[in-house]
XYZ file of C-alpha atoms in Angstrom:
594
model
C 16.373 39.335 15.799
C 13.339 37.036 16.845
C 13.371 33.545 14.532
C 10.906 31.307 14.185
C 12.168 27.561 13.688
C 10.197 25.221 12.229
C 10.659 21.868 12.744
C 9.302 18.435 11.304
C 9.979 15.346 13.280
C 13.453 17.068 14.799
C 14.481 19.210 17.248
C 14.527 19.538 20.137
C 13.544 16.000 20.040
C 16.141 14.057 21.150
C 15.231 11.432 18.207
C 14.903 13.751 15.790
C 16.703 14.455 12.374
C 18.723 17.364 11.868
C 18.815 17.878 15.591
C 22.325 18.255 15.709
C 22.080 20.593 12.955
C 19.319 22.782 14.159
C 21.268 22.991 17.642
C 24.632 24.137 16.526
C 22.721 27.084 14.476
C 20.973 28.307 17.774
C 23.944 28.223 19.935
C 25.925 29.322 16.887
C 24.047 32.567 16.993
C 23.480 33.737 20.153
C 22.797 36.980 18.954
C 19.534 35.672 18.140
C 16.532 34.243 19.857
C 14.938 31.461 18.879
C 10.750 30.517 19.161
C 10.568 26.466 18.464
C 7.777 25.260 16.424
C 8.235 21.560 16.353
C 5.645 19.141 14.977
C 6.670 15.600 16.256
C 5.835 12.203 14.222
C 5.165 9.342 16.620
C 4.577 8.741 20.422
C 7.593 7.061 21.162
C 9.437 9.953 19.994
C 7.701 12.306 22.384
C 8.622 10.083 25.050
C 12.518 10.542 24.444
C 11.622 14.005 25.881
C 13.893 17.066 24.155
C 17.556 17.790 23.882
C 18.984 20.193 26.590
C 18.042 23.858 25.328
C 20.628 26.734 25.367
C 18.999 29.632 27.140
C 18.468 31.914 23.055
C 15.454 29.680 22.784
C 12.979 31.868 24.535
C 9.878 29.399 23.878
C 8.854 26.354 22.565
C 5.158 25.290 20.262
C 4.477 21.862 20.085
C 1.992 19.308 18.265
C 1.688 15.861 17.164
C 1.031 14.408 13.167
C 0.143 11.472 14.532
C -3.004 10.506 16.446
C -2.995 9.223 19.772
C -4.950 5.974 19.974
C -7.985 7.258 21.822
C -8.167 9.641 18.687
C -7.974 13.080 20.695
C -5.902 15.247 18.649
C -3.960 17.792 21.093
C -1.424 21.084 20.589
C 0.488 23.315 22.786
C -1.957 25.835 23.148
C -5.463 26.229 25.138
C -7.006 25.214 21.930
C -4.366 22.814 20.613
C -5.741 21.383 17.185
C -9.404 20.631 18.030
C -11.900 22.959 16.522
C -13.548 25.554 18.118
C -17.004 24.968 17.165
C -17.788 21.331 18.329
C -21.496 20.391 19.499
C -21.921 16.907 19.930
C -18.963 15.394 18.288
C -20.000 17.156 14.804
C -18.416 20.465 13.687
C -21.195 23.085 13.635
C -20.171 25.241 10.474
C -22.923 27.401 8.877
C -24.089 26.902 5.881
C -21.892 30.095 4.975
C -18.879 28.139 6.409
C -19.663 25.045 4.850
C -19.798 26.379 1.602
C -16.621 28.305 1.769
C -15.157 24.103 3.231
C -16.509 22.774 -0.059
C -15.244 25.947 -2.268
C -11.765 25.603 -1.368
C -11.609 22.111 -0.320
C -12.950 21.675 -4.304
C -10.065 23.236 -5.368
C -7.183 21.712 -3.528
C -8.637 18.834 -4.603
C -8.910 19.887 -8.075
C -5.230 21.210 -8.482
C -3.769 17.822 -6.786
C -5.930 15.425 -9.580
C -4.872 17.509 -12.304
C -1.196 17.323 -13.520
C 0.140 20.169 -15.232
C -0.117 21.173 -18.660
C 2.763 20.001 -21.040
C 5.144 22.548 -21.950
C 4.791 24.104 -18.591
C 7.510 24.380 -15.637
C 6.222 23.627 -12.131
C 4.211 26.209 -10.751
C 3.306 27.796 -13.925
C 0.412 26.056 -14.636
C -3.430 26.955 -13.281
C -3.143 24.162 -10.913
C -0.699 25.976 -8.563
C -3.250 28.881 -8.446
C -5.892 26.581 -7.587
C -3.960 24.937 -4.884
C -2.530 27.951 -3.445
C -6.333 29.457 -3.397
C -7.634 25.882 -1.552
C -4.911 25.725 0.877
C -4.814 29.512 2.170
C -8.274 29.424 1.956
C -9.186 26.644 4.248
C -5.883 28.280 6.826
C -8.325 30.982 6.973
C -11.190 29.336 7.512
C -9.452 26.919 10.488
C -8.326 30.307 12.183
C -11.700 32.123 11.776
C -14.197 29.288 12.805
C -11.856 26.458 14.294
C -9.960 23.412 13.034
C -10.319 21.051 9.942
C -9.908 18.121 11.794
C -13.471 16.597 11.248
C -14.210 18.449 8.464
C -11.543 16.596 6.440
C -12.561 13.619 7.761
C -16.214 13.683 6.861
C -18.625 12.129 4.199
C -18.555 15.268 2.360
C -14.143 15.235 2.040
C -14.839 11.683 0.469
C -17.431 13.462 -2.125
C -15.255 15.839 -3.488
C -12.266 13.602 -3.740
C -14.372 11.514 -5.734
C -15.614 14.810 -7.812
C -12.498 15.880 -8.356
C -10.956 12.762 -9.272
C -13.683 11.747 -12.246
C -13.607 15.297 -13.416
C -12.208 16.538 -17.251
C -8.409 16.874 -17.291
C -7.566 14.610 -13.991
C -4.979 11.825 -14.493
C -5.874 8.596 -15.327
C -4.114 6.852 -12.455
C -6.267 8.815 -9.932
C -9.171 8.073 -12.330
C -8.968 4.868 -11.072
C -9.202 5.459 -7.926
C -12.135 3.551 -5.673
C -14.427 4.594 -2.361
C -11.778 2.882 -0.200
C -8.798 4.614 -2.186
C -10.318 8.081 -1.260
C -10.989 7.115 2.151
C -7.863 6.556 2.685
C -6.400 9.402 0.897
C -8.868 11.823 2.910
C -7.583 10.525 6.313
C -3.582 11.148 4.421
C -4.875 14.568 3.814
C -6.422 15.438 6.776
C -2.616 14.417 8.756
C -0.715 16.382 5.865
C -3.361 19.416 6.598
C -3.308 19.432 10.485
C -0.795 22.327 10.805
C -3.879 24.527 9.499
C -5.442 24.032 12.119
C -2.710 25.207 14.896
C -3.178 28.000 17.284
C 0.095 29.286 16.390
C -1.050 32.242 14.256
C -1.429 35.117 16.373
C -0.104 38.153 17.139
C 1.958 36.084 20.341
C 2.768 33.520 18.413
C 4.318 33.117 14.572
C 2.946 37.127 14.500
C 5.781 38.094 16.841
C 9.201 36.490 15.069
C 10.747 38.359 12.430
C 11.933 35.444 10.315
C 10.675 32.283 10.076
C 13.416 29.218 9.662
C 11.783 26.272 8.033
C 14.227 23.513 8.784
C 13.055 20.949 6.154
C 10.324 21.765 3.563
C 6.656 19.883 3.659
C 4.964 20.022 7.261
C 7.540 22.117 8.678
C 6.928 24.909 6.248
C 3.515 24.996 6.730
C 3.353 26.960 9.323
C 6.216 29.384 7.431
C 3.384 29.849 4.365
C 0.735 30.712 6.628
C 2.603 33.148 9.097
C 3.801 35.035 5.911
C 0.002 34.914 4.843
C -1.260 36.396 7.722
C 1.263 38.201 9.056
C 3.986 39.231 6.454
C 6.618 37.131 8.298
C 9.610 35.902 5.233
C 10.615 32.592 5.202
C 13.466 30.591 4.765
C 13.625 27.291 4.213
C 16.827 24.948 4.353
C 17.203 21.396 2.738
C 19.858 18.990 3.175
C 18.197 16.502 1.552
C 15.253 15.950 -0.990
C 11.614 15.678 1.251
C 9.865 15.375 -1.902
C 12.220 12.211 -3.301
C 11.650 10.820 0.349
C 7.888 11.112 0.236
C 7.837 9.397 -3.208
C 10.437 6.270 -2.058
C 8.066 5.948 1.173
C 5.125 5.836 -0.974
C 6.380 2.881 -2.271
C 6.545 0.862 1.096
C 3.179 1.717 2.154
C 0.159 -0.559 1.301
C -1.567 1.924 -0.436
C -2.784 1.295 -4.032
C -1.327 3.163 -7.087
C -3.848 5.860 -7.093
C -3.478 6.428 -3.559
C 0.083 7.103 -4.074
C -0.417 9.486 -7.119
C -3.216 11.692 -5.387
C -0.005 11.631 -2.309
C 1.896 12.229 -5.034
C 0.127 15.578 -6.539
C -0.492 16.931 -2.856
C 3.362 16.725 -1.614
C 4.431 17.892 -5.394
C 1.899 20.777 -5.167
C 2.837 21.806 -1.358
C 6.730 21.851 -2.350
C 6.208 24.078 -5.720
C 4.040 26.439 -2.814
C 7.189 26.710 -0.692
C 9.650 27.026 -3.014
C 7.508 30.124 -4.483
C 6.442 31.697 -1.619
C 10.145 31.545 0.193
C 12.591 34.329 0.245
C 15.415 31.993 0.346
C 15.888 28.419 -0.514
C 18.862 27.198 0.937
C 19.589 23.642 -0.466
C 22.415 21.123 1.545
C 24.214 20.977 -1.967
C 23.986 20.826 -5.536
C 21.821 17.439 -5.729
C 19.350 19.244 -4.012
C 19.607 22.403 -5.352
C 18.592 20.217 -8.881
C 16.018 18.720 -7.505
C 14.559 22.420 -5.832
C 14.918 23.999 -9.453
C 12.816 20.613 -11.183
C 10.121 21.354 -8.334
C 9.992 25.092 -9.132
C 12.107 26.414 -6.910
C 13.707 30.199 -8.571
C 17.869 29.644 -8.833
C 17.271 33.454 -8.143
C 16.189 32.228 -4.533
C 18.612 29.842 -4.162
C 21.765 29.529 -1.631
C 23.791 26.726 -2.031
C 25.006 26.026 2.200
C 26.401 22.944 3.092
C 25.656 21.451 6.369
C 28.329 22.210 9.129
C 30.381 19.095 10.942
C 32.359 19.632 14.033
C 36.056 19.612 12.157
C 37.785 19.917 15.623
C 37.019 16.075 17.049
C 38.920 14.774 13.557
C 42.071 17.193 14.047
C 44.642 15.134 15.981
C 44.434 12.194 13.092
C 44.084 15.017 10.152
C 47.201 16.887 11.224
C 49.392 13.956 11.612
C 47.500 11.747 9.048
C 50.728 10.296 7.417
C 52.489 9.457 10.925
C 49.123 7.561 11.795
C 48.260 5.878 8.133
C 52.271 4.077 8.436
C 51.862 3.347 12.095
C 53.637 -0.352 12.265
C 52.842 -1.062 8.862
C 49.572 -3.045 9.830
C 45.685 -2.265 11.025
C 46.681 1.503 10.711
C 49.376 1.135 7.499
C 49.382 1.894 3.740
C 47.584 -1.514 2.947
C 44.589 -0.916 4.917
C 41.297 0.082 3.435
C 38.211 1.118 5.642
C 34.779 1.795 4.870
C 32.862 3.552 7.818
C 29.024 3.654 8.051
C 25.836 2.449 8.782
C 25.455 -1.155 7.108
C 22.238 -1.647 4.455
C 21.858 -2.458 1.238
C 21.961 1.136 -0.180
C 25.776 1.131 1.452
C 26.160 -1.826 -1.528
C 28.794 -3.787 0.941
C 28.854 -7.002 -1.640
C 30.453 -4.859 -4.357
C 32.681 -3.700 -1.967
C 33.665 -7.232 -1.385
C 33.868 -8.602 -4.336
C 36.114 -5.433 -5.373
C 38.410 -6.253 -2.395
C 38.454 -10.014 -3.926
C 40.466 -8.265 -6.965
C 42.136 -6.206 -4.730
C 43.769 -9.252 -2.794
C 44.866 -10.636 -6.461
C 46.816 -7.517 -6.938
C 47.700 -6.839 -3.158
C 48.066 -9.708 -1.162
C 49.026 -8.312 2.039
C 45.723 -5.232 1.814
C 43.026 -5.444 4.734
C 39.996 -4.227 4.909
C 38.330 -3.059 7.908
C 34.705 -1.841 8.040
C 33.284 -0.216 11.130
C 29.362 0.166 11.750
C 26.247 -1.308 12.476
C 23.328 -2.546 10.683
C 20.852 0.008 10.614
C 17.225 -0.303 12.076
C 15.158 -2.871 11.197
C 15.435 -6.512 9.816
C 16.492 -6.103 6.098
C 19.304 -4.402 7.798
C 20.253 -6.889 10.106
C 20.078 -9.641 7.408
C 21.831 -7.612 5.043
C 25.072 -7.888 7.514
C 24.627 -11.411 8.377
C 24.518 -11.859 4.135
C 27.531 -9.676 4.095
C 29.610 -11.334 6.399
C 28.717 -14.808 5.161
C 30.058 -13.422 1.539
C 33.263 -12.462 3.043
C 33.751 -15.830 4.977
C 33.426 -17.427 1.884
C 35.524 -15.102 -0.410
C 38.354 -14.684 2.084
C 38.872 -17.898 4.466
C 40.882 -17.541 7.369
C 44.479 -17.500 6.672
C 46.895 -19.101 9.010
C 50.754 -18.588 8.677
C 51.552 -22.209 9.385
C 49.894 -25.606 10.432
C 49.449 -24.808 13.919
C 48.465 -21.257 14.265
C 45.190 -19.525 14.261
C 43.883 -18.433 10.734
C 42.966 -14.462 10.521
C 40.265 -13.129 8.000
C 42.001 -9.965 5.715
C 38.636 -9.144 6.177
C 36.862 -7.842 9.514
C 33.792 -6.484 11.175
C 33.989 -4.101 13.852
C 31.917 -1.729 15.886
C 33.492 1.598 16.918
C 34.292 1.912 20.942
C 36.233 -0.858 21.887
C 39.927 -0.864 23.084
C 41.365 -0.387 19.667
C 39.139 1.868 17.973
C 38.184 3.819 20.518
C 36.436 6.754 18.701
C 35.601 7.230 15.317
C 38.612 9.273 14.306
C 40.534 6.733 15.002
C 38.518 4.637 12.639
C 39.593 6.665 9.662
C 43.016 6.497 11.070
C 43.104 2.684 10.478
C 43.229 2.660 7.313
C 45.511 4.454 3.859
C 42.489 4.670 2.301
C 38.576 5.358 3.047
C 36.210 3.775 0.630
C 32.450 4.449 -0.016
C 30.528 1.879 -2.332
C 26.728 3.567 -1.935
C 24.063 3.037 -4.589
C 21.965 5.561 -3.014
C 23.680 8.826 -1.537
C 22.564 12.078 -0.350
C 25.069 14.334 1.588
C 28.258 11.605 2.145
C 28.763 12.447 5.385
C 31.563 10.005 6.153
C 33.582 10.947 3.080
C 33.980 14.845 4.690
C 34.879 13.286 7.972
C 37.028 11.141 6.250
C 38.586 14.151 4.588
C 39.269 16.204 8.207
C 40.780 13.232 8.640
C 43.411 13.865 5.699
C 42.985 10.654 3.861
C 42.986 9.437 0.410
C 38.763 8.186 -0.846
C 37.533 5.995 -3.492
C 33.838 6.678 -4.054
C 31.365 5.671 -6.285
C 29.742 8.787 -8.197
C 26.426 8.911 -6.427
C 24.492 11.957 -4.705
C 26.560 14.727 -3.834
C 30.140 12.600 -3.953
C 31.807 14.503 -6.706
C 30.541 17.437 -5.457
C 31.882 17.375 -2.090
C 35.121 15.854 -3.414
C 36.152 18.231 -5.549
C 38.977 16.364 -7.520
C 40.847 15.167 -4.287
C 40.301 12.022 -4.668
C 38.874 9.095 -7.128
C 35.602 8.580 -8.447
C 34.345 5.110 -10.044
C 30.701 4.313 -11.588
C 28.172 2.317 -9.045
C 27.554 -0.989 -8.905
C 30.875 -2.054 -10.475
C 33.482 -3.633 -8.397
C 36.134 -4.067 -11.002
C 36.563 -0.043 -11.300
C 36.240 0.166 -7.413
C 39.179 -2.383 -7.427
C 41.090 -0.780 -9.712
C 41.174 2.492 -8.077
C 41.773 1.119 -4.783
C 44.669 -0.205 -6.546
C 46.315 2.250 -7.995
C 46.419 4.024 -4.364
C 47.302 1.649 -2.402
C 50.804 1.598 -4.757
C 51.318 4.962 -4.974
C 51.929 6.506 -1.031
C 53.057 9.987 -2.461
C 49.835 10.408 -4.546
C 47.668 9.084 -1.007
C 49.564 11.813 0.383
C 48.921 14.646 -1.785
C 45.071 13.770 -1.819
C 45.005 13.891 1.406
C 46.280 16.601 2.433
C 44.029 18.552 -0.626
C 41.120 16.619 0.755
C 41.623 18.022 4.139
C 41.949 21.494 3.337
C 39.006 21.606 0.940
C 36.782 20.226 4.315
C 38.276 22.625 6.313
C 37.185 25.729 3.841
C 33.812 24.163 2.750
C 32.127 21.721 5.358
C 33.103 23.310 9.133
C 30.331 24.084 11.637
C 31.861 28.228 11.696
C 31.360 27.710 7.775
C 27.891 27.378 8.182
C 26.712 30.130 10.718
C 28.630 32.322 8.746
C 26.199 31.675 5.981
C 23.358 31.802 7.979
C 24.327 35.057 9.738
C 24.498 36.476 6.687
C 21.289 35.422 5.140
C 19.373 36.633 7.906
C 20.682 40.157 7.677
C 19.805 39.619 4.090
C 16.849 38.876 4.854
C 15.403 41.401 7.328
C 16.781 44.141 5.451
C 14.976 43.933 2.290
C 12.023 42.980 4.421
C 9.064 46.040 5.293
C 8.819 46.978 8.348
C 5.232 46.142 9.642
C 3.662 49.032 11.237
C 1.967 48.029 14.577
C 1.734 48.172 17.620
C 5.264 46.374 18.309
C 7.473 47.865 15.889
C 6.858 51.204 15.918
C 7.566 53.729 18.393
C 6.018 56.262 20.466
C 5.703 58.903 17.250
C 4.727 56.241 15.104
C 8.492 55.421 13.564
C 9.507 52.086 12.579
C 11.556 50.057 14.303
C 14.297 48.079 12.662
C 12.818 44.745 14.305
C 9.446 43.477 15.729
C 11.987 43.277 19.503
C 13.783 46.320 19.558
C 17.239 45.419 21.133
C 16.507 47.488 24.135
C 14.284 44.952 25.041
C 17.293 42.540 26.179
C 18.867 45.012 28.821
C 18.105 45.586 32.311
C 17.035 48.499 34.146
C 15.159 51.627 32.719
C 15.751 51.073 28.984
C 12.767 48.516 28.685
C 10.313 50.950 30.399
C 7.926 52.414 27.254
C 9.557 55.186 26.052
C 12.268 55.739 27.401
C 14.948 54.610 24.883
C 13.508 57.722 23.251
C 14.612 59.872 25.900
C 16.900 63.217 24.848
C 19.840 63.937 25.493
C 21.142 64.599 28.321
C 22.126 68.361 28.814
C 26.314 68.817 28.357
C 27.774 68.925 31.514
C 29.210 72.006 33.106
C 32.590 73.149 32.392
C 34.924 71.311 33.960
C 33.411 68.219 34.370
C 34.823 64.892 32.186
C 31.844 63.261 30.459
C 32.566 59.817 29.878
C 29.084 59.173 27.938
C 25.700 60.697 27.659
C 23.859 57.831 28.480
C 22.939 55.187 30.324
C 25.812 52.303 29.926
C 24.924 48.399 30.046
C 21.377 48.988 30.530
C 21.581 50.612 34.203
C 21.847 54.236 35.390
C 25.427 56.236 34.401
């Protein structure tokens, strides 16, 4: 089977997210190839350059959602994203063309402004018409007569913004909005819009897969709506987190005003109803997504819940003799330890986690805690750490066993590589029990490792915790340090309970959250997939009588030697052999002569 994958800022960009995930599925199915589409987000992550590719990706489709700063937008292809019809740095519609621009521009524009009617569920209302007749529309219009790219950008964008926005029925935030609020909203658009305007939709292109894989919803399934538009192509799309929820927090850090943000707002709600309607499968990361799909539309019909596969096998030394390792000299690595593993921000909510292991101490004099990781990127990160270890100096001064010996903090800050903690599995084997005090939580990614790892957790009940948990180990509110305490508590004095959690925590990752867990979903769906899927009758998937073939490749394609000559795989029979004569097989075997 041909696939399509769509990508959004990831692979095979060595920066990018879900790369690891994307990259395990296509070696994970080498059954398969595997066409890239990748739209990348910033220069600097084009100049990391791509991730080593396995030899089932038989192509690669690039373009950028950013502009370079001598404004030349650019693409993979001959034509890349710059229109077709260009004469002297103005795109030369006709008045036919411009009309049809204005027509369905008008009603994008329209659906976005207007929110839907109450007692309505998302995609229900006339606005999703609207915006599903603006945005195909102007797709057809950018493959007919050339990109949007100026178009979106021009006087007469700003005009029907403005139209739209002012007209009966539209919010009142975006009634608010002002010349420079559209402005800026119009250059937003045009970005969101730019995979319109791609040369990937063509018979060589998005025509010739059989299923397109939209690794992340938004930008990324773009492309996915359209080659299903034009060609028939399903789609799949796969969230492990929430792109919408993201789109709505980023808002927030942006300078824009609040209408700009609402008209962002309606666009990136309208675009995620389109691909959660249009898809043949929705496969959400877990059930916090799968929620948030169902809110935006999304049919539970559609919907497969797959978690995202981790590599179980670097974790199995310290999960298979966790108890040896968690009572190793009674120290670091004993029953009194408790680590916390992850990257250090605020969302990670470190100062409850202190002042929990203040209460802890009370009860526990002789517990630790150790917490491994970094501050994230940027500077609220970095003086989030500096604030947290400045808390625990204060809470927890050095203690020293007598007058003249050197104080040690119960308390410590390490980064994972060094002598002692070489790797990260080692990390989780520091401790009796793993502790996660988030505020904000999608997919806990530490807590499964943590659970290869066969130890006891104490998490707060955010994101997908309980889910992935299961009942093997404890769950306390956010934000409150006394229950955290208490919990860490009661395991700390009960080793036969750590035990038993342990062990139930490591055998629920090992059925649920394993890299072979995942492909085996994914195999699956695409079998789904294809076979409820018409064959399309042309020129490459039919044969020489006009049959159909079961795939727009046929298999025979792959082999060597005679087989991929036209024809031929419909060869008869060979006549039987005269008597006598031992016929091992009729045909050709491994793609050469018999």
């Amino acid at each position: 089977m041909r696939i399509g994958l769509l990508t959004d800022g990831g692979y095979p960009y060595a920066t990018g997210e879900s790369g690891l995930w994307c990259d395990r599925l296509v070696r994970g199915l080498p059954q398969h190839e595997f066409d890239l589409f990748a739209l990348s987000r910033s220069a600097h992550q084009e100049g990391q350059g791509w991730v080593r590719l396995p030899p089932q990706v038989g192509r690669v489709r690039t373009a950028p959602l950013w502009t370079p700063e001598d404004g030349t937008l650019r693409g993979s292809g001959e034509r890349g994203l710059l229109a077709r019809l260009v004469t002297g740095g103005e795109q030369s519609y006709g008045r036919r063309d411009r009309r049809r621009f204005t027509d369905r521009l008008t009603a994008l524009a329209t659906a976005i402004c207007a929110p839907d009617e109450p007692g309505t569920g998302a995609g229900e209302g006339p606005g999703a018409g609207l915006f599903a007749e603006g945005l195909y529309g102007l797709a057809e219009l950018a493959r007919e007569r050339g990109g949007l790219h100026l178009a979106l950008r021009s006087e007469d964008t700003v005009r029907i913004l403005e139209a739209a926005s002012r007209a009966r029925g539209a919010g009142r935030t975006v009634q608010s909005a002002t010349v420079p609020d559209h402005l800026a909203f119009a250059a937003e658009l045009e970005r969101a819009l730019r995979p319109l305007s791609l040369d990937w939709y063509d018979q060589e292109s998005l025509g010739a897969v059989d299923l397109c894989h939209a690794a992340s919803g938004g930008a990324a399934a773009l492309p996915g709506l359209l080659a299903k538009r034009f060609f028939g192509v399903p789609l799949l799309v796969t969230e492990h987190g929430v792109p919408l929820r993201a789109h709505y927090l980023a808002a927030c850090d942006t300078p824009y005003g609040t209408s700009v943000r609402a008209l962002l707002a309606g666009f990136h709600g309208r675009l995620t109803t389109e691909v959660y309607r249009q898809a043949a499968i929705v496969t959400p990361g877990n059930t916090h997504v799968r929620r948030w799909q169902q809110r935006c539309g999304a049919d539970p019909a559609k919907q497969r819940t797959v978690y995202p596969g981790m590599a179980a096998e670097r974790f199995g030394r310290v999960g298979e003799d966790a108890e040896r390792l968690a009572a190793a000299d009674g120290g670091a690595g004993g029953p009194d330890t408790l680590v916390w593993v992850g990257r250090i921000e605020p969302a990670k909510d470190l100062i409850a986690l202190l002042h929990a292991f203040a209460e802890v101490r009370r009860a526990e004099p002789g517990a630790r805690l150790r917490v491994f990781g970094a501050p994230a990127d940027g500077d609220e990160a970095t003086t989030y750490l500096a604030h947290c270890t400045a808390l625990a100096a204060q809470l927890f001064p050095d203690e020293a066993a007598g007058a003249h010996t050197e104080g040690v903090s119960p308390v410590t800050f390490e980064e994972i590589g060094g002598p002692e903690i070489p790797d990260l599995a080692e990390a989780y084997g520091a401790g009796g029990v793993i502790v996660l005090s988030s505020v904000v939580e999608g997919f806990p990614v530490s807590l499964v490792e943590a659970m290869f790892c066969g130890r006891a957790t104490v998490s707060t009940d955010v994101g997908a915790v309980v889910e992935v948990i299961g009942g093997t180990g404890l769950v306390v509110p956010p934000r409150n340090p006394k229950a955290l305490a208490d919990a860490c508590v009661a395991l700390l004095r009960d080793p036969e309970r750590r035990a038993r959690l342990g062990a139930a925590a490591r055998a629920r990752a090992l059925e649920l959250f394993t890299v072979e867990q995942n492909l085996a979903a994914f195999r699956g769906i695409y079998l789904e997939l294809i076979s409820r899927t018409p064959v399309r009758r042309e020129a490459d998937s039919v044969d020489a009588d006009g049959n159909p073939l079961p795939f727009a490749t046929p298999p025979e394609a792959r082999l060597l030697g005679h087989w991929t000559q036209p024809g031929r795989h419909l060869r008869p029979r060979p006549a039987p052999e005269p008597a006598g004569v031992c016929a091992i097989a009729s045909g050709p075997v491994g793609g050469g002569d018999a």
